Coordinates of C-alpha atoms in Angstrom, one line a residue:
X75 CA -41.1 -17.2 18.2
X76 CA -37.6 -16.9 19.5
X77 CA -37.0 -16.9 23.2
X78 CA -36.4 -13.5 24.8
X79 CA -33.2 -13.3 26.9
X80 CA -33.5 -10.6 29.6
X81 CA -30.5 -11.6 31.8
X82 CA -27.3 -13.2 30.7
X83 CA -24.4 -14.5 32.8
X84 CA -20.8 -14.3 31.7
X85 CA -18.1 -16.4 33.5
X86 CA -14.5 -15.2 33.2
X87 CA -13.7 -11.5 32.7
X88 CA -10.5 -11.6 30.8
X89 CA -10.2 -9.7 27.5
X90 CA -12.8 -11.9 25.8
X91 CA -15.2 -12.2 28.8
X92 CA -15.2 -8.4 29.5
X93 CA -15.8 -7.8 25.8
X94 CA -18.8 -10.2 25.7
X95 CA -20.2 -8.4 28.8
X96 CA -19.9 -5.1 27.0
X97 CA -21.7 -6.5 23.9
X98 CA -24.8 -7.6 25.9
X99 CA -24.9 -4.5 28.1
X100 CA -24.6 -2.2 25.0
X101 CA -27.7 -4.0 23.6
X102 CA -29.9 -3.4 26.6
X103 CA -29.5 -6.8 28.2
X104 CA -28.8 -7.2 31.9
X105 CA -25.6 -9.0 32.7
X106 CA -24.3 -10.9 35.7
X107 CA -20.5 -10.9 35.4
X108 CA -18.8 -13.5 37.4
X109 CA -15.1 -14.2 38.4
X110 CA -13.3 -16.6 40.7
X111 CA -12.0 -13.9 43.2
X112 CA -12.4 -10.3 44.1
X113 CA -9.0 -9.2 42.5
X114 CA -10.0 -10.9 39.3
X115 CA -13.4 -9.3 39.4
X116 CA -11.8 -5.8 39.8
X117 CA -9.5 -6.5 36.8
X118 CA -12.6 -7.4 34.7
X119 CA -14.4 -4.3 35.9
X120 CA -11.3 -2.2 34.9
X121 CA -11.1 -3.8 31.5
X122 CA -14.8 -3.0 30.8
X123 CA -14.4 0.6 32.1
X124 CA -11.2 1.1 29.9
X125 CA -13.0 -0.2 26.8
X126 CA -16.1 1.9 27.2
X127 CA -14.1 5.0 28.1
X128 CA -12.1 4.6 24.9
X129 CA -15.3 4.3 22.9
X130 CA -16.6 7.6 24.5
X131 CA -13.2 9.3 23.7
X132 CA -13.5 8.2 20.1
X133 CA -17.1 9.4 19.8
X134 CA -18.4 5.9 19.3
X135 CA -20.5 5.9 22.5
X136 CA -22.4 8.7 24.3
X137 CA -21.5 9.3 28.0
X138 CA -25.1 8.7 29.0
X139 CA -25.1 5.4 27.1
X140 CA -21.9 4.3 28.8
X141 CA -23.3 5.0 32.2
X142 CA -26.5 3.1 31.4
X143 CA -24.4 0.2 30.1
X144 CA -22.5 0.0 33.4
X145 CA -25.7 0.1 35.4
X146 CA -26.9 -3.1 33.5
X147 CA -23.8 -5.0 34.7
X148 CA -23.9 -6.7 38.1
X149 CA -20.4 -8.0 39.2
X150 CA -20.2 -11.0 41.5
X151 CA -17.7 -13.6 42.8
X152 CA -18.7 -17.2 42.4
X153 CA -21.2 -19.1 40.1
X154 CA -24.1 -19.1 42.6
X155 CA -24.9 -15.5 41.4
X156 CA -26.1 -17.1 38.1
X157 CA -29.1 -19.0 39.6
X158 CA -31.8 -17.0 37.7
X159 CA -30.2 -16.0 34.3
X160 CA -31.6 -17.1 31.0
X161 CA -28.3 -17.8 29.3
X162 CA -24.7 -18.3 30.6
X163 CA -21.6 -17.8 28.4
X164 CA -18.3 -19.2 29.7
X165 CA -15.1 -17.4 28.7
X166 CA -12.4 -19.0 30.9
X167 CA -8.9 -20.2 29.6
X168 CA -8.9 -23.0 27.0
X169 CA -8.5 -26.1 29.4
X170 CA -11.1 -28.8 28.9
X171 CA -11.0 -30.0 32.6
X172 CA -11.6 -26.5 33.8
X173 CA -14.5 -25.9 31.5
X174 CA -16.0 -29.3 32.4
X175 CA -15.9 -28.5 36.1
X176 CA -17.5 -25.1 35.5
X177 CA -20.3 -26.6 33.3
X178 CA -21.0 -29.3 36.0
X179 CA -21.4 -26.5 38.6
X180 CA -23.5 -24.4 36.2
X181 CA -25.8 -27.4 35.6
X182 CA -26.4 -27.5 39.4
X183 CA -26.8 -23.8 40.0
X184 CA -28.8 -22.6 37.0
X185 CA -32.5 -23.0 36.2
X186 CA -33.4 -26.2 34.2
X187 CA -34.3 -24.1 31.2
X188 CA -31.2 -22.0 31.1
X189 CA -29.0 -22.3 28.0
X190 CA -25.3 -23.0 28.8
X191 CA -22.9 -21.7 26.2
X192 CA -19.1 -21.8 25.8
X193 CA -16.9 -19.3 24.0
X194 CA -14.2 -21.9 23.3
X195 CA -12.3 -21.4 20.1
X196 CA -10.8 -24.8 19.7
X197 CA -12.1 -27.4 22.3
X198 CA -14.9 -29.8 21.7
X199 CA -18.3 -28.4 22.7
X200 CA -19.6 -31.9 22.8
X201 CA -17.0 -32.9 25.4
X202 CA -17.8 -29.8 27.5
X203 CA -21.6 -30.6 27.2
X204 CA -21.4 -34.1 28.6
X205 CA -20.3 -32.7 32.0
X206 CA -23.9 -31.6 32.4
X207 CA -27.3 -33.4 32.7
X208 CA -28.6 -31.2 29.9
X209 CA -26.3 -31.6 26.9
X210 CA -29.2 -30.7 24.6
X211 CA -29.1 -27.2 26.0
X212 CA -25.3 -26.7 25.6
X213 CA -24.1 -24.7 22.6
X214 CA -20.9 -22.9 21.4
X215 CA -21.1 -19.1 20.9
X216 CA -17.7 -18.1 19.7
X217 CA -17.1 -14.4 19.7
X218 CA -14.0 -12.9 18.1
X219 CA -11.6 -10.4 19.7
X220 CA -12.3 -7.6 20.3
X221 CA -15.9 -8.7 20.9
X222 CA -17.6 -5.2 20.8
X223 CA -16.0 -4.5 17.4
X224 CA -15.9 -7.9 15.5
X225 CA -19.1 -8.7 13.7
X226 CA -18.7 -12.5 13.5
X227 CA -20.1 -15.1 15.9
X228 CA -19.7 -18.8 15.2
X229 CA -22.7 -20.7 16.6
X230 CA -21.5 -24.3 17.3
X231 CA -24.1 -27.0 17.6
X232 CA -23.3 -30.5 18.8
X233 CA -25.1 -33.6 17.6
X234 CA -27.5 -33.3 20.5
X235 CA -28.1 -29.5 20.7
X236 CA -31.8 -28.9 20.5
X237 CA -32.9 -27.1 17.3
X238 CA -34.9 -24.5 19.3
X239 CA -31.7 -23.7 21.3
X240 CA -29.8 -23.1 18.0
X241 CA -32.7 -20.9 16.7
X242 CA -32.9 -18.9 19.9
X243 CA -29.2 -18.2 19.9
X244 CA -29.2 -17.2 16.2
X245 CA -32.0 -14.7 16.9
X246 CA -30.0 -13.4 19.9
X247 CA -27.0 -12.8 17.6
X248 CA -29.2 -10.8 15.2
X249 CA -30.4 -8.7 18.2
X250 CA -26.8 -8.0 19.1
X251 CA -26.1 -6.8 15.5
X252 CA -23.7 -9.7 14.8
X253 CA -23.5 -11.9 11.7
X254 CA -23.7 -15.6 12.8
X255 CA -22.5 -18.7 11.0
X256 CA -23.9 -21.9 12.4
X257 CA -21.7 -25.0 12.1
X258 CA -21.1 -28.4 13.6
X259 CA -18.6 -29.1 16.4
X260 CA -15.3 -29.6 14.7
X261 CA -11.7 -28.7 15.7
X262 CA -11.1 -25.0 15.1
X263 CA -14.6 -24.4 13.7
X264 CA -14.2 -22.2 10.5
X265 CA -12.0 -19.3 11.2
X266 CA -9.4 -20.9 13.5
X267 CA -9.2 -24.0 11.4
X268 CA -8.2 -21.9 8.4
X269 CA -6.2 -19.3 10.3
X270 CA -4.0 -21.3 12.5
X271 CA -2.5 -23.6 9.9
X272 CA -1.4 -20.4 8.1
X273 CA 0.0 -18.9 11.3
X274 CA 1.9 -22.0 12.2
X275 CA 3.4 -22.2 8.7
X276 CA 4.6 -18.6 9.0
X277 CA 6.3 -19.5 12.4
X278 CA 8.0 -22.4 10.6
X279 CA 9.2 -20.0 7.9
X280 CA 10.7 -17.7 10.6
X281 CA 12.2 -20.6 12.5
X282 CA 14.1 -21.9 9.5
X283 CA 15.5 -18.4 8.8
X284 CA 13.8 -18.4 5.4
X285 CA 12.9 -14.7 5.8
X286 CA 13.0 -12.2 8.7
X287 CA 9.9 -11.5 10.8
X288 CA 9.6 -8.0 9.3
X289 CA 9.7 -9.4 5.7
X290 CA 7.2 -12.2 6.4
X291 CA 4.7 -9.8 8.0
X292 CA 5.2 -7.1 5.3
X293 CA 4.7 -9.6 2.6
X294 CA 1.3 -10.8 3.8
X295 CA 0.1 -7.2 4.6
X296 CA 1.2 -5.7 1.3
X297 CA 0.8 -8.8 -0.9
X298 CA -2.6 -9.9 0.4
X299 CA -4.0 -6.7 2.0
X300 CA -4.3 -8.4 5.4
X301 CA -4.7 -6.1 8.4
X302 CA -1.7 -7.7 10.2
X303 CA 1.2 -9.9 9.4
X304 CA 1.1 -13.4 10.8
X305 CA 3.8 -13.0 13.5
X306 CA 2.4 -9.7 14.7
X307 CA -1.0 -11.4 14.9
X308 CA 0.5 -14.3 16.9
X309 CA 1.9 -11.8 19.4
X310 CA -1.6 -10.2 19.7
X311 CA -3.4 -13.5 20.2
X312 CA -0.8 -14.7 22.7
X313 CA 1.7 -17.4 21.9
X314 CA 0.4 -19.6 24.8
X315 CA -3.1 -19.3 23.5
X316 CA -1.9 -20.0 19.9
X317 CA 0.0 -23.1 21.1
X318 CA -3.1 -24.5 23.0
X319 CA -5.3 -24.0 19.9
X320 CA -2.8 -25.6 17.5
X321 CA -2.2 -28.5 19.9
X322 CA -5.9 -29.1 20.4
X323 CA -6.5 -28.9 16.6
X324 CA -3.7 -31.3 15.9
X325 CA -5.0 -33.9 18.4
X326 CA -8.7 -33.4 17.5
X327 CA -8.4 -32.7 13.8
X328 CA -6.9 -35.9 12.4
X329 CA -3.3 -35.2 13.3
X330 CA -2.5 -33.0 10.3
X331 CA 1.2 -32.2 10.6
X332 CA 0.6 -28.6 9.7
X333 CA -1.3 -28.1 12.9
X334 CA 1.5 -29.6 15.0
X335 CA 2.9 -26.5 16.8
X336 CA 6.3 -25.5 15.4
X337 CA 9.0 -26.3 18.1
X338 CA 10.0 -22.7 18.3
X339 CA 6.5 -21.9 19.6
X340 CA 6.8 -24.2 22.6
X341 CA 10.2 -22.9 23.4
X342 CA 9.0 -19.3 23.3
X343 CA 6.0 -20.1 25.6
X344 CA 8.3 -22.0 28.0
X345 CA 10.6 -18.9 28.1
X346 CA 7.7 -16.6 28.9
X347 CA 7.8 -14.8 25.5
X348 CA 4.0 -14.8 25.1
X349 CA 3.6 -11.8 22.8
X350 CA 2.2 -8.4 23.6
X351 CA 0.8 -9.4 27.0
X352 CA 4.3 -10.2 28.3
X353 CA 6.0 -7.4 26.4
X354 CA 8.0 -9.8 24.2
X355 CA 7.1 -12.4 21.6
X356 CA 8.3 -12.4 18.0
X357 CA 8.7 -8.6 18.5
X358 CA 9.6 -6.5 21.5
X359 CA 7.0 -4.1 22.9
X360 CA 7.3 -0.9 24.9
X361 CA 5.9 -2.6 28.0
X362 CA 3.7 -5.6 28.7
X363 CA 0.2 -5.1 27.2
X364 CA 1.5 -2.3 24.9
X365 CA 0.9 -2.4 21.1
X366 CA 4.0 -0.3 20.5
X367 CA 6.9 -2.2 18.9
X368 CA 10.4 -1.1 19.9
X369 CA 13.7 -2.0 18.2
X370 CA 15.6 -5.0 19.6
X371 CA 18.7 -7.0 18.6
X372 CA 16.8 -8.5 15.6
X373 CA 15.5 -5.2 14.1
X374 CA 17.1 -4.6 10.7
X375 CA 18.8 -1.3 9.9
X376 CA 16.3 0.3 7.5
X377 CA 18.5 3.3 6.5
X378 CA 19.0 4.0 2.8
X379 CA 22.8 3.5 3.4
X380 CA 22.2 0.1 4.8
X381 CA 19.9 -0.8 1.9
X382 CA 22.4 0.4 -0.7
X383 CA 25.4 -1.3 1.0
X384 CA 27.2 -3.2 -1.7
X385 CA 24.5 -2.3 -4.3
X386 CA 25.5 -1.5 -7.9
X387 CA 24.4 1.7 -9.6
X388 CA 21.5 1.2 -11.9
X389 CA 20.5 3.8 -14.5
X390 CA 19.2 1.8 -17.5
X391 CA 16.8 -1.2 -17.3
X392 CA 15.7 -3.7 -19.8
X393 CA 12.3 -5.4 -19.6
X394 CA 11.7 -8.5 -21.7
X395 CA 8.1 -9.6 -22.3
X396 CA 4.8 -8.2 -23.7
X397 CA 2.1 -9.4 -21.1
X398 CA 0.3 -7.5 -18.4
X399 CA 3.2 -7.9 -15.9
X400 CA 5.9 -6.7 -18.4
X401 CA 3.7 -3.7 -19.3
X402 CA 3.2 -2.8 -15.6
X403 CA 6.9 -3.2 -14.8
X404 CA 7.9 -0.9 -17.7
X405 CA 5.6 1.8 -16.4
X406 CA 6.9 1.4 -12.8
X407 CA 10.5 1.9 -13.9
X408 CA 9.8 4.7 -16.3
X409 CA 7.8 6.7 -13.7
X410 CA 10.7 6.2 -11.2
X411 CA 13.1 8.0 -13.5
X412 CA 14.9 5.0 -15.0
X413 CA 15.7 4.7 -18.7
X414 CA 13.9 1.6 -20.0
X415 CA 14.4 -0.6 -23.0
X416 CA 11.3 -2.7 -23.7
X417 CA 12.1 -5.8 -25.7
X418 CA 9.2 -7.9 -27.3
X419 CA 9.0 -10.5 -30.0
X420 CA 8.3 -8.1 -32.9
X421 CA 7.1 -4.6 -33.8
X422 CA 3.4 -5.5 -33.5
X423 CA 3.8 -6.7 -29.9
X424 CA 5.9 -3.5 -29.1
X425 CA 3.1 -1.3 -30.5
X426 CA 0.6 -3.1 -28.2
X427 CA 2.7 -2.7 -25.1
X428 CA 3.4 0.9 -26.0
X429 CA -0.3 1.5 -26.3
X430 CA -1.0 -0.2 -23.0
X431 CA 1.6 1.8 -21.1
X432 CA 0.2 5.1 -22.6
X433 CA -3.4 4.2 -21.6
X434 CA -2.3 3.4 -18.0
X435 CA -0.3 6.6 -17.7
X436 CA -3.2 8.6 -19.1
X437 CA -5.5 7.1 -16.5
X438 CA -3.1 8.3 -13.9
X439 CA -3.4 11.9 -15.3
X440 CA -7.2 11.7 -15.5
X441 CA -7.4 10.6 -11.9
X442 CA -5.0 13.4 -10.8
X443 CA -2.3 10.9 -9.6
X444 CA 0.2 12.0 -12.3
X445 CA 1.0 15.4 -13.9
X446 CA 0.9 15.6 -17.7
X447 CA 4.6 16.6 -17.7
X448 CA 5.5 13.6 -15.6
X449 CA 3.6 11.3 -18.0
X450 CA 5.4 12.8 -21.0
X451 CA 8.8 12.4 -19.3
X452 CA 8.1 8.8 -18.4
X453 CA 7.1 8.0 -22.0
X454 CA 10.2 9.8 -23.2
X455 CA 12.4 7.4 -21.1
X456 CA 11.2 4.3 -22.8
X457 CA 12.6 2.9 -26.0
X458 CA 10.9 0.1 -27.9
X459 CA 12.8 -2.8 -29.5
X460 CA 12.2 -6.3 -30.9
X461 CA 15.8 -7.5 -30.5
X462 CA 17.7 -8.6 -27.3
X463 CA 20.9 -7.0 -28.7
X464 CA 19.6 -3.6 -27.6
X465 CA 20.2 -4.8 -24.0
X466 CA 24.0 -4.7 -24.4
X467 CA 24.4 -1.6 -22.3
X468 CA 21.7 -1.9 -19.6
X469 CA 22.5 -2.3 -15.9
X470 CA 19.5 -4.5 -15.0
X471 CA 17.3 -6.9 -17.0
X472 CA 13.9 -7.9 -15.7
X473 CA 12.4 -10.9 -17.5
X474 CA 8.6 -11.2 -17.6
X475 CA 7.9 -13.8 -20.3
X476 CA 5.7 -16.9 -20.1
X477 CA 5.9 -19.2 -17.0
X478 CA 7.7 -22.0 -18.9
X479 CA 11.2 -23.1 -17.7
X480 CA 12.5 -24.0 -21.1
X481 CA 11.6 -20.5 -22.5
X482 CA 13.1 -18.7 -19.5
X483 CA 16.3 -20.8 -19.6
X484 CA 16.8 -20.1 -23.3
X485 CA 16.3 -16.4 -22.8
X486 CA 18.8 -16.2 -19.9
X487 CA 21.4 -18.1 -21.9
X488 CA 21.0 -15.3 -24.6
X489 CA 21.1 -12.5 -22.0
X490 CA 24.3 -14.1 -20.7
X491 CA 26.0 -13.6 -24.1
X492 CA 24.6 -10.1 -24.8
X493 CA 24.8 -8.3 -21.5
X494 CA 27.9 -6.6 -20.1
X495 CA 29.6 -8.0 -16.9
X496 CA 28.0 -7.0 -13.6
X497 CA 24.5 -6.7 -14.9
X498 CA 21.8 -8.0 -12.5
X499 CA 19.6 -10.5 -14.3
X500 CA 16.1 -10.8 -12.7
X501 CA 13.2 -13.1 -13.3
X502 CA 9.6 -12.3 -12.3
X503 CA 8.6 -15.9 -12.0
X504 CA 6.1 -16.7 -9.3
X505 CA 6.4 -20.4 -9.2
X506 CA 9.5 -21.7 -11.0
X507 CA 12.9 -22.3 -9.2
X508 CA 15.1 -19.3 -9.8
X509 CA 18.2 -21.4 -9.6
X510 CA 17.2 -23.4 -12.7
X511 CA 17.1 -20.1 -14.6
X512 CA 20.4 -18.9 -13.0
X513 CA 22.2 -22.0 -14.0
X514 CA 21.4 -21.4 -17.7
X515 CA 24.0 -18.6 -17.5
X516 CA 27.7 -18.4 -16.8
X517 CA 27.0 -15.8 -14.1
X518 CA 24.5 -17.3 -11.5
X519 CA 25.8 -14.9 -8.9
X520 CA 24.2 -12.1 -10.8
X521 CA 20.7 -13.7 -11.0
X522 CA 17.9 -12.9 -8.6
X523 CA 14.1 -13.3 -8.6
X524 CA 12.1 -10.0 -8.6
X525 CA 8.5 -11.1 -8.1
X526 CA 6.2 -8.1 -8.7
X527 CA 2.5 -8.4 -7.8
X528 CA -0.3 -7.7 -10.2
X529 CA -1.0 -4.9 -11.1
X530 CA 2.6 -3.8 -10.7
X531 CA 2.0 0.0 -10.8
X532 CA -0.4 -0.4 -7.8
X533 CA 0.9 -3.3 -5.6
X534 CA 3.5 -2.1 -3.1
X535 CA 5.3 -5.4 -2.7
X536 CA 8.2 -7.1 -4.5
X537 CA 9.6 -10.4 -3.4
X538 CA 13.4 -10.4 -3.8
X539 CA 14.4 -14.1 -4.2
X540 CA 18.1 -15.1 -3.7
X541 CA 19.3 -18.5 -4.7
X542 CA 22.2 -20.3 -3.1
X543 CA 24.4 -18.8 -5.8
X544 CA 23.2 -15.2 -5.7
X545 CA 25.8 -12.8 -4.5
X546 CA 25.2 -10.3 -1.7
X547 CA 25.8 -7.5 -4.1
X548 CA 23.1 -8.7 -6.5
X549 CA 20.6 -9.0 -3.5
X550 CA 21.6 -5.5 -2.3
X551 CA 21.1 -4.1 -5.8
X552 CA 17.7 -5.6 -6.1
X553 CA 16.6 -4.3 -2.6
X554 CA 18.0 -0.8 -3.5
X555 CA 16.0 -0.8 -6.8
X556 CA 12.8 -1.8 -5.0
X557 CA 13.3 1.1 -2.6
X558 CA 14.0 3.5 -5.5
X559 CA 10.7 2.3 -7.1
X560 CA 8.8 3.2 -3.9
X561 CA 8.2 -0.5 -3.3
X562 CA 8.8 -2.7 -0.2
X563 CA 11.3 -5.4 -1.1
X564 CA 11.1 -8.5 1.1
X565 CA 14.0 -11.0 0.8
X566 CA 13.5 -14.7 0.8
X567 CA 15.1 -18.0 -0.3
X568 CA 14.4 -19.8 -3.6
X569 CA 11.6 -22.1 -2.5
X570 CA 8.3 -22.8 -4.2
X571 CA 5.8 -20.1 -3.6
X572 CA 8.3 -17.7 -2.0
X573 CA 6.6 -16.0 1.0
X574 CA 3.2 -14.9 -0.1
X575 CA 2.0 -17.8 -2.3
X576 CA 3.5 -20.4 0.1
X577 CA 1.4 -19.0 3.0
X578 CA -1.7 -18.0 1.0
X579 CA -2.5 -21.0 -1.2
X580 CA -2.5 -23.8 1.4
X581 CA -5.0 -21.6 3.3
X582 CA -7.2 -21.3 0.2
X583 CA -6.8 -25.1 -0.4
X584 CA -7.9 -25.8 3.2
X585 CA -11.0 -23.7 2.6
X586 CA -11.9 -25.8 -0.5
X587 CA -11.4 -29.0 1.6
X588 CA -13.8 -27.5 4.2
X589 CA -16.4 -26.9 1.6
X590 CA -15.8 -30.3 0.0
X591 CA -16.5 -31.9 3.4
X592 CA -19.8 -30.1 3.6
X593 CA -18.8 -28.6 6.9
X594 CA -20.0 -25.1 5.8
X595 CA -21.1 -23.1 2.8
X596 CA -18.8 -20.9 0.6
X597 CA -20.8 -17.9 1.8
X598 CA -20.4 -18.7 5.5
X599 CA -16.7 -19.5 5.1
X600 CA -16.1 -16.2 3.2
X601 CA -18.1 -14.3 5.9
X602 CA -16.1 -16.0 8.7
X603 CA -12.7 -14.9 7.2
X604 CA -13.8 -11.4 6.3
X605 CA -15.7 -10.6 9.5
X606 CA -13.7 -12.8 12.0
X607 CA -10.2 -12.1 10.7
X608 CA -10.6 -8.8 8.8
X609 CA -9.5 -10.3 5.5
X610 CA -10.3 -8.1 2.5
X611 CA -11.8 -11.0 0.6
X612 CA -13.1 -14.5 1.6
X613 CA -11.2 -17.5 0.2
X614 CA -13.8 -18.4 -2.5
X615 CA -14.1 -14.7 -3.6
X616 CA -10.3 -14.7 -3.9
X617 CA -10.0 -18.0 -5.7
X618 CA -12.6 -16.9 -8.3
X619 CA -10.6 -13.7 -8.9
X620 CA -7.1 -15.4 -9.1
X621 CA -8.4 -18.2 -11.3
X622 CA -8.9 -21.7 -10.2
X623 CA -6.5 -23.0 -12.8
X624 CA -3.8 -20.7 -11.6
X625 CA -4.5 -21.6 -8.0
X626 CA -4.3 -25.3 -8.8
X627 CA -1.0 -24.9 -10.6
X628 CA 0.5 -23.1 -7.7
X629 CA -0.8 -25.6 -5.2
X630 CA 0.6 -28.5 -7.3
X631 CA 4.0 -26.8 -7.3
X632 CA 4.0 -26.4 -3.5
X633 CA 3.0 -30.0 -3.0
X634 CA 5.6 -31.3 -5.5
X635 CA 8.4 -29.4 -3.7
X636 CA 7.4 -29.8 0.0
X637 CA 5.7 -33.2 -0.3
X638 CA 3.5 -32.3 2.7
X639 CA 0.3 -34.4 2.5
X640 CA -1.8 -31.5 3.8
X641 CA -0.7 -29.5 0.7
X642 CA -2.2 -32.0 -1.8
X643 CA -4.6 -30.0 -4.0
X644 CA -8.3 -30.5 -2.9
X645 CA -10.1 -32.9 -5.3
X646 CA -12.9 -30.4 -5.7
X647 CA -10.5 -27.8 -7.0
X648 CA -9.2 -30.3 -9.6
X649 CA -12.8 -31.2 -10.6
X650 CA -13.8 -27.6 -11.1
X651 CA -10.7 -26.9 -13.3
X652 CA -11.4 -30.0 -15.3
X653 CA -15.0 -28.9 -15.9
X654 CA -13.7 -25.5 -17.1
X655 CA -15.1 -23.6 -14.1
X656 CA -12.0 -21.3 -13.7
X657 CA -13.6 -18.4 -11.8
X658 CA -14.6 -14.9 -13.0
X659 CA -12.7 -15.2 -16.3
X660 CA -15.1 -18.0 -17.4
X661 CA -18.0 -16.5 -15.5
X662 CA -18.2 -19.6 -13.3
X663 CA -16.0 -20.8 -10.5
X664 CA -17.1 -21.5 -6.9
X665 CA -19.9 -19.0 -7.7
X666 CA -21.8 -18.2 -10.9
X667 CA -20.7 -14.8 -12.2
X668 CA -22.7 -14.9 -15.4
X669 CA -25.3 -12.3 -14.2
X670 CA -22.7 -9.8 -13.0

């Protein structure tokens, strides 16, 4: 039988602490909420009141339940108030010496059978536990922000935590309606270990002027379906907190360079640019604590005139290729009112592409997303060809052939001879250097990357890739075309993976390494990222959908270009691909899909 917790103490009533108090009080448990001083206690009380009042206003909490919740909370200054509680959770700032002092004091104040827990997100629970005479009763209970809403709790056991303590805390999480993942004491646990490498990488991208803050954030939201972009998320977490977590993970986690905080982060923290809480971080906010972003000197002009500045007029578009991407891109341009010339390697391929476009457009009609007249008009704008010569009078060519450099270079050399001057030549490559393709022509200034995401008719993002030879006019034209298609175009340099894949795949690779080290299970890691970070899919779900072979190829390209040891593909990923376990398409990847 699991132990029954009737009273719980919470130390530290900042955003996290106040949220944890609310979680326990909502679930009928009496709480002793403790702070260091009377003003800090009042701030904590105000935070709790604000949160519960918002819940009532949104219809998520009845007024009577709110009042009962507040009656269960006893506020006090000083740790002595915790002498008779069953469990204490500490939620003070992430400083090891501070936490150790508090735990030594709790050890003196609390009953011998009281469980002592820390909400640390990055520090060693073991190092905190040794400040007490009862390290077997010390455990990590890591809630996610905002605690009343987020479903995930990481339960962190040390090598000496008693098994019954772990079992009691797991049962308590279930009583609170939370999903717990139980793991060993390791830097960053699951969620932060996977999240912060990605966030730090995004800051590095911004620091090197590879892309703007808006484009980095838009790319990850629209390309991966994430609830927030990485830089906006850093502002929400607090840049000082993010710096502390990264620094701790770097020192505790084997000194992986990717966890070494990017220099810009330290500079911003020193300058007091801490994110939302200070009113200024990567973005500028209406006032400290406000979520409302206001324009500042770095905000781009998003007017149509600004987008079209220097852009060439595009009326007729050529699309070369006969695969899924080519088919989707033809549909996107035709629906947006462009005349489209589809070029494939023969009449048979053209017939197949034509059929696929018709089927997709018909689906749109059946679902009520497209009028029959619009479908017919879109089909009427497409002409089908098996020869590149029919691209002599187009204004833009989009190439979507196989991902082989030799094939693309030969194609671009032909386009260079056939197309009229001033035509923008675009490649949809997701992994090859655009400059290699551009240099196969005599007009590298007119060559850009237009990386559409699959399925092209649905996905709202296009990465516009400019090489060191791409002209401003060609970039402006590509951006204007994206806008005309109703897509968000994000501009970046010609580097392996561009924005999305360069940030996404190292994170997926880290998840594989975590599984490989037997730190956690695929299910728990997926749960942690979905419930703790709001990701639409866990890393192993996503890898099985993308294809392990595709993921491995992208990871190899990134490693080859950046030569960062942390980007080396996980051996487990290599082994699964060698064994032919490629994900859903072979019915077996990280999971068995044969019965689905």
